[in-house]
PDB file of C-alpha atoms in Angstrom:
ATOM      1  CA  MET A   1     130.397  42.266 170.131  1.00 97.00           C
ATOM      2  CA  ILE A   2     126.878  42.740 171.449  1.00 98.00           C
ATOM      3  CA  ILE A   3     124.750  45.841 170.940  1.00 98.00           C
ATOM      4  CA  ARG A   4     121.434  46.573 172.644  1.00 98.00           C
ATOM      5  CA  LYS A   5     118.409  48.645 171.650  1.00 97.00           C
ATOM      6  CA  LEU A   6     115.569  49.381 174.068  1.00 98.00           C
ATOM      7  CA  PHE A   7     111.935  49.658 172.969  1.00 98.00           C
ATOM      8  CA  LYS A   8     108.840  50.471 175.054  1.00 98.00           C
ATOM      9  CA  PHE A   9     105.143  49.799 174.663  1.00 98.00           C
ATOM     10  CA  GLU A  10     101.901  49.592 176.660  1.00 98.00           C
ATOM     11  CA  ASN A  11      99.866  46.410 176.241  1.00 98.00           C
ATOM     12  CA  ALA A  12      96.937  44.536 177.756  1.00 96.00           C
ATOM     13  CA  HIS A  13      96.552  40.781 178.100  1.00 95.00           C
ATOM     14  CA  ILE A  14      95.333  37.878 180.187  1.00 95.00           C
ATOM     15  CA  VAL A  15      97.796  35.085 180.987  1.00 93.00           C
ATOM     16  CA  ARG A  16      95.569  32.029 181.266  1.00 94.00           C
ATOM     17  CA  ASN A  17      96.450  29.075 183.503  1.00 93.00           C
ATOM     18  CA  CYS A  18      99.021  30.972 185.586  1.00 87.00           C
ATOM     19  CA  THR A  19      99.058  30.754 189.386  1.00 93.00           C
ATOM     20  CA  SER A  20      98.069  34.359 190.027  1.00 88.00           C
ATOM     21  CA  ARG A  21      94.301  34.847 189.843  1.00 91.00           C
ATOM     22  CA  ARG A  22      94.748  38.544 188.998  1.00 86.00           C
ATOM     23  CA  CYS A  23      96.793  37.660 185.907  1.00 84.00           C
ATOM     24  CA  SER A  24      94.808  34.640 184.759  1.00 88.00           C
ATOM     25  CA  ARG A  25      91.269  35.989 185.203  1.00 89.00           C
ATOM     26  CA  SER A  26      91.458  39.728 184.531  1.00 90.00           C
ATOM     27  CA  ILE A  27      92.440  41.856 181.581  1.00 91.00           C
ATOM     28  CA  HIS A  28      95.346  43.962 182.757  1.00 94.00           C
ATOM     29  CA  GLY A  29      98.181  45.937 181.259  1.00 94.00           C
ATOM     30  CA  HIS A  30     101.880  46.555 181.583  1.00 96.00           C
ATOM     31  CA  SER A  31     104.425  49.143 180.555  1.00 97.00           C
ATOM     32  CA  TYR A  32     106.771  46.814 178.715  1.00 98.00           C
ATOM     33  CA  LYS A  33     110.427  47.388 177.935  1.00 98.00           C
ATOM     34  CA  VAL A  34     112.018  45.192 175.285  1.00 98.00           C
ATOM     35  CA  GLU A  35     115.772  44.886 174.907  1.00 98.00           C
ATOM     36  CA  ILE A  36     116.941  43.537 171.567  1.00 98.00           C
ATOM     37  CA  LYS A  37     120.570  42.401 171.707  1.00 98.00           C
ATOM     38  CA  LEU A  38     122.363  41.779 168.420  1.00 98.00           C
ATOM     39  CA  HIS A  39     125.725  40.084 167.964  1.00 98.00           C
ATOM     40  CA  SER A  40     128.466  40.049 165.364  1.00 98.00           C
ATOM     41  CA  ASN A  41     132.204  39.498 165.280  1.00 98.00           C
ATOM     42  CA  PHE A  42     132.410  42.080 162.480  1.00 98.00           C
ATOM     43  CA  LEU A  43     131.808  45.803 162.120  1.00 98.00           C
ATOM     44  CA  ASP A  44     130.218  47.449 159.079  1.00 97.00           C
ATOM     45  CA  ASN A  45     131.568  50.358 157.030  1.00 96.00           C
ATOM     46  CA  GLY A  46     130.531  52.755 159.814  1.00 96.00           C
ATOM     47  CA  GLN A  47     132.362  50.550 162.335  1.00 98.00           C
ATOM     48  CA  MET A  48     129.086  49.408 163.877  1.00 97.00           C
ATOM     49  CA  VAL A  49     127.587  45.945 164.339  1.00 97.00           C
ATOM     50  CA  TYR A  50     124.222  47.185 163.022  1.00 96.00           C
ATOM     51  CA  ASP A  51     123.061  50.784 162.714  1.00 94.00           C
ATOM     52  CA  PHE A  52     120.510  51.527 165.442  1.00 94.00           C
ATOM     53  CA  GLY A  53     118.637  53.617 162.872  1.00 91.00           C
ATOM     54  CA  LEU A  54     117.982  50.477 160.807  1.00 91.00           C
ATOM     55  CA  MET A  55     116.173  48.967 163.771  1.00 92.00           C
ATOM     56  CA  LYS A  56     113.582  51.754 163.498  1.00 87.00           C
ATOM     57  CA  THR A  57     112.575  50.734 159.971  1.00 85.00           C
ATOM     58  CA  THR A  58     111.416  47.201 160.794  1.00 93.00           C
ATOM     59  CA  ILE A  59     112.059  45.892 164.293  1.00 96.00           C
ATOM     60  CA  LYS A  60     110.633  48.997 165.990  1.00 96.00           C
ATOM     61  CA  THR A  61     107.613  48.862 163.673  1.00 96.00           C
ATOM     62  CA  LEU A  62     106.833  45.297 164.743  1.00 98.00           C
ATOM     63  CA  ILE A  63     107.356  45.888 168.451  1.00 98.00           C
ATOM     64  CA  ASP A  64     105.404  49.159 168.325  1.00 98.00           C
ATOM     65  CA  SER A  65     102.492  47.155 166.900  1.00 98.00           C
ATOM     66  CA  PHE A  66     101.910  45.901 170.443  1.00 98.00           C
ATOM     67  CA  ASP A  67     101.590  49.444 171.822  1.00 98.00           C
ATOM     68  CA  HIS A  68      98.101  50.318 173.074  1.00 98.00           C
ATOM     69  CA  ALA A  69      96.869  46.951 171.852  1.00 98.00           C
ATOM     70  CA  ILE A  70      95.472  43.833 173.429  1.00 98.00           C
ATOM     71  CA  THR A  71      97.349  40.587 172.907  1.00 98.00           C
ATOM     72  CA  LEU A  72      95.259  37.446 172.692  1.00 98.00           C
ATOM     73  CA  TRP A  73      96.095  33.741 172.768  1.00 97.00           C
ATOM     74  CA  ASN A  74      94.491  31.881 169.861  1.00 98.00           C
ATOM     75  CA  LYS A  75      93.567  29.012 172.222  1.00 97.00           C
ATOM     76  CA  ASP A  76      91.628  31.273 174.588  1.00 97.00           C
ATOM     77  CA  ASP A  77      87.835  31.264 174.781  1.00 95.00           C
ATOM     78  CA  LYS A  78      86.432  32.243 171.359  1.00 97.00           C
ATOM     79  CA  GLY A  79      83.798  34.462 172.984  1.00 97.00           C
ATOM     80  CA  TYR A  80      86.496  36.439 174.778  1.00 96.00           C
ATOM     81  CA  ILE A  81      88.604  36.741 171.602  1.00 97.00           C
ATOM     82  CA  ASN A  82      85.628  37.972 169.573  1.00 97.00           C
ATOM     83  CA  PHE A  83      84.641  40.411 172.335  1.00 96.00           C
ATOM     84  CA  ALA A  84      88.167  41.835 172.488  1.00 96.00           C
ATOM     85  CA  LYS A  85      88.333  42.164 168.706  1.00 97.00           C
ATOM     86  CA  LYS A  86      84.921  43.864 168.650  1.00 96.00           C
ATOM     87  CA  PHE A  87      85.967  46.573 171.105  1.00 96.00           C
ATOM     88  CA  SER A  88      89.619  47.057 170.164  1.00 96.00           C
ATOM     89  CA  GLU A  89      90.960  48.140 166.780  1.00 97.00           C
ATOM     90  CA  ARG A  90      94.470  47.195 167.838  1.00 98.00           C
ATOM     91  CA  TYR A  91      94.946  43.546 168.657  1.00 98.00           C
ATOM     92  CA  ILE A  92      97.465  40.796 168.043  1.00 98.00           C
ATOM     93  CA  ILE A  93      96.651  37.116 168.199  1.00 98.00           C
ATOM     94  CA  LEU A  94      99.520  34.800 169.165  1.00 98.00           C
ATOM     95  CA  PRO A  95      99.806  31.004 168.981  1.00 98.00           C
ATOM     96  CA  VAL A  96     101.114  31.051 172.583  1.00 98.00           C
ATOM     97  CA  ASN A  97      99.939  32.486 175.885  1.00 97.00           C
ATOM     98  CA  PRO A  98     101.040  36.165 176.090  1.00 97.00           C
ATOM     99  CA  SER A  99     103.375  35.827 179.070  1.00 97.00           C
ATOM    100  CA  ALA A 100     106.662  37.747 179.291  1.00 97.00           C
ATOM    101  CA  GLU A 101     108.440  34.488 178.474  1.00 98.00           C
ATOM    102  CA  GLN A 102     106.450  33.965 175.292  1.00 98.00           C
ATOM    103  CA  PHE A 103     106.683  37.636 174.310  1.00 98.00           C
ATOM    104  CA  SER A 104     110.477  37.314 174.484  1.00 98.00           C
ATOM    105  CA  ARG A 105     110.344  34.260 172.197  1.00 98.00           C
ATOM    106  CA  VAL A 106     107.959  35.983 169.758  1.00 98.00           C
ATOM    107  CA  PHE A 107     110.171  39.096 169.539  1.00 98.00           C
ATOM    108  CA  PHE A 108     113.264  36.923 169.126  1.00 98.00           C
ATOM    109  CA  LEU A 109     111.714  35.059 166.198  1.00 98.00           C
ATOM    110  CA  MET A 110     110.421  38.260 164.594  1.00 98.00           C
ATOM    111  CA  THR A 111     113.807  39.964 164.873  1.00 98.00           C
ATOM    112  CA  ASP A 112     115.553  36.848 163.593  1.00 98.00           C
ATOM    113  CA  ARG A 113     113.290  36.877 160.521  1.00 98.00           C
ATOM    114  CA  VAL A 114     113.924  40.596 159.940  1.00 97.00           C
ATOM    115  CA  LEU A 115     117.685  39.991 159.943  1.00 97.00           C
ATOM    116  CA  GLU A 116     117.237  36.980 157.659  1.00 97.00           C
ATOM    117  CA  CYS A 117     115.334  39.117 155.146  1.00 97.00           C
ATOM    118  CA  MET A 118     117.344  42.340 155.453  1.00 95.00           C
ATOM    119  CA  GLU A 119     119.389  43.264 152.409  1.00 93.00           C
ATOM    120  CA  PHE A 120     122.544  44.551 154.036  1.00 92.00           C
ATOM    121  CA  LYS A 121     124.124  47.434 152.132  1.00 90.00           C
ATOM    122  CA  ASN A 122     126.798  48.817 154.432  1.00 93.00           C
ATOM    123  CA  GLY A 123     129.136  45.896 154.983  1.00 95.00           C
ATOM    124  CA  GLU A 124     127.177  44.276 157.812  1.00 96.00           C
ATOM    125  CA  LYS A 125     128.237  40.652 158.320  1.00 96.00           C
ATOM    126  CA  GLU A 126     126.913  37.768 160.367  1.00 97.00           C
ATOM    127  CA  VAL A 127     124.551  39.916 162.447  1.00 98.00           C
ATOM    128  CA  SER A 128     122.391  37.685 164.630  1.00 98.00           C
ATOM    129  CA  VAL A 129     120.027  37.972 167.563  1.00 98.00           C
ATOM    130  CA  TYR A 130     121.942  37.318 170.782  1.00 98.00           C
ATOM    131  CA  SER A 131     118.971  37.572 173.153  1.00 98.00           C
ATOM    132  CA  VAL A 132     115.711  39.382 173.781  1.00 98.00           C
ATOM    133  CA  ILE A 133     114.693  40.620 177.216  1.00 98.00           C
ATOM    134  CA  VAL A 134     111.074  41.555 177.927  1.00 98.00           C
ATOM    135  CA  HIS A 135     110.552  43.570 181.107  1.00 98.00           C
ATOM    136  CA  GLU A 136     106.937  43.161 182.148  1.00 96.00           C
ATOM    137  CA  THR A 137     107.454  45.225 185.291  1.00 94.00           C
ATOM    138  CA  ASP A 138     110.332  47.162 186.845  1.00 94.00           C
ATOM    139  CA  THR A 139     111.255  44.094 188.873  1.00 96.00           C
ATOM    140  CA  GLY A 140     110.520  41.189 186.538  1.00 96.00           C
ATOM    141  CA  TYR A 141     111.686  40.168 183.086  1.00 98.00           C
ATOM    142  CA  ALA A 142     112.169  37.149 180.824  1.00 98.00           C
ATOM    143  CA  GLU A 143     115.255  36.687 178.658  1.00 98.00           C
ATOM    144  CA  CYS A 144     115.178  34.499 175.564  1.00 98.00           C
ATOM    145  CA  PHE A 145     118.183  33.001 173.820  1.00 98.00           C
ATOM    146  CA  ARG A 146     118.231  31.169 170.486  1.00 98.00           C
ATOM    147  CA  GLU A 147     117.824  27.760 172.123  1.00 98.00           C
ATOM    148  CA  ASP A 148     114.698  29.043 173.912  1.00 98.00           C
ATOM    149  CA  ALA A 149     113.166  30.710 170.853  1.00 98.00           C
ATOM    150  CA  TYR A 150     113.326  27.520 168.814  1.00 98.00           C
ATOM    151  CA  ASN A 151     112.518  25.093 171.642  1.00 97.00           C
ATOM    152  CA  PHE A 152     109.101  24.232 170.243  1.00 97.00           C
ATOM    153  CA  GLU A 153     108.930  20.858 171.976  1.00 97.00           C
ATOM    154  CA  ASN A 154     109.220  22.158 175.537  1.00 97.00           C
ATOM    155  CA  MET A 155     108.043  25.776 175.248  1.00 97.00           C
ATOM    156  CA  GLY A 156     105.339  25.659 172.590  1.00 96.00           C
ATOM    157  CA  GLU A 157     105.510  26.052 168.845  1.00 96.00           C
ATOM    158  CA  ILE A 158     105.555  29.538 167.404  1.00 98.00           C
ATOM    159  CA  ASN A 159     104.999  29.772 163.678  1.00 97.00           C
ATOM    160  CA  LEU A 160     105.171  33.358 162.502  1.00 98.00           C
ATOM    161  CA  GLU A 161     102.351  32.502 160.081  1.00 98.00           C
ATOM    162  CA  ASP A 162     100.083  32.019 163.113  1.00 98.00           C
ATOM    163  CA  ILE A 163     100.613  35.562 164.411  1.00 98.00           C
ATOM    164  CA  ILE A 164      97.780  37.871 163.384  1.00 98.00           C
ATOM    165  CA  PHE A 165      97.986  41.657 163.457  1.00 98.00           C
ATOM    166  CA  SER A 166      94.711  43.562 163.226  1.00 98.00           C
ATOM    167  CA  ASP A 167      94.061  45.534 160.059  1.00 97.00           C
ATOM    168  CA  ARG A 168      94.314  48.789 162.026  1.00 98.00           C
ATOM    169  CA  ILE A 169      97.849  47.935 163.166  1.00 98.00           C
ATOM    170  CA  LYS A 170      98.976  47.080 159.634  1.00 97.00           C
ATOM    171  CA  GLU A 171      97.446  50.318 158.306  1.00 97.00           C
ATOM    172  CA  GLU A 172      99.804  52.266 160.579  1.00 96.00           C
ATOM    173  CA  TRP A 173     102.958  50.638 159.206  1.00 95.00           C
ATOM    174  CA  GLY A 174     105.086  52.561 156.727  1.00 91.00           C
ATOM    175  CA  ASP A 175     105.136  49.406 154.589  1.00 92.00           C
ATOM    176  CA  LYS A 176     101.664  47.908 154.881  1.00 93.00           C
ATOM    177  CA  ASN A 177     102.997  44.633 153.413  1.00 94.00           C
ATOM    178  CA  LEU A 178     105.873  44.276 155.890  1.00 95.00           C
ATOM    179  CA  TRP A 179     104.463  41.214 157.636  1.00 97.00           C
ATOM    180  CA  ASP A 180     103.576  39.497 154.355  1.00 96.00           C
ATOM    181  CA  LYS A 181     107.113  40.106 153.079  1.00 96.00           C
ATOM    182  CA  LEU A 182     108.596  38.633 156.247  1.00 97.00           C
ATOM    183  CA  LEU A 183     106.336  35.581 156.064  1.00 97.00           C
ATOM    184  CA  LYS A 184     107.346  35.005 152.428  1.00 97.00           C
ATOM    185  CA  LYS A 185     111.009  35.641 153.342  1.00 96.00           C
ATOM    186  CA  GLU A 186     111.249  38.394 150.743  1.00 96.00           C
ATOM    187  CA  LYS A 187     114.242  40.691 150.844  1.00 93.00           C
ATOM    188  CA  ILE A 188     113.716  43.942 152.728  1.00 91.00           C
ATOM    189  CA  THR A 189     115.706  46.863 151.398  1.00 87.00           C
ATOM    190  CA  PRO A 190     116.619  49.474 153.986  1.00 80.00           C
ATOM    191  CA  PRO A 191     116.206  53.135 153.053  1.00 74.00           C
ATOM    192  CA  LYS A 192     119.300  54.792 151.592  1.00 72.00           C
ATOM    193  CA  GLU A 193     119.393  57.213 154.488  1.00 70.00           C
ATOM    194  CA  ILE A 194     117.630  57.169 157.794  1.00 68.00           C
TER     195      ILE A 194
END
């Protein structure tokens, strides 16, 4: 069975080296919609694949980090990166160009790590990421499957360790050490009640 949760955020970026001059040469923003699809052949004690409320405690926190932020590519011009960091408290630096395609891969890998670290307490079994869809506009989206997320050879390597969240973003998290825990693959205990 597949379940889907929709998240929304506003974000600014430049997508370098793309065909469109508007996208590759100008800071611009989008109203993103992100669909996280989870899969399992089992249901938990509440007869659910994965409680949607649990997604609010970690996955929503990570995706919401991109809201009202600027996303930068670590291979972009250093002057531009420093300028953006100087004038924006909320920024994320990625090891890949911030296109819809790469956003979908980043969110897939983040969600995959959350599920890997989650200490399931309600009979959840074999919950995995089925796909992630990132709608950049009302008419265009990118969908990432497992084989895309981990296709480092053809689509660029994404190490979670290379993703940098600004201090301001991390200060807003309920668990200020969430990202460090995920990078260290520490167990994340969900709240007893949501």
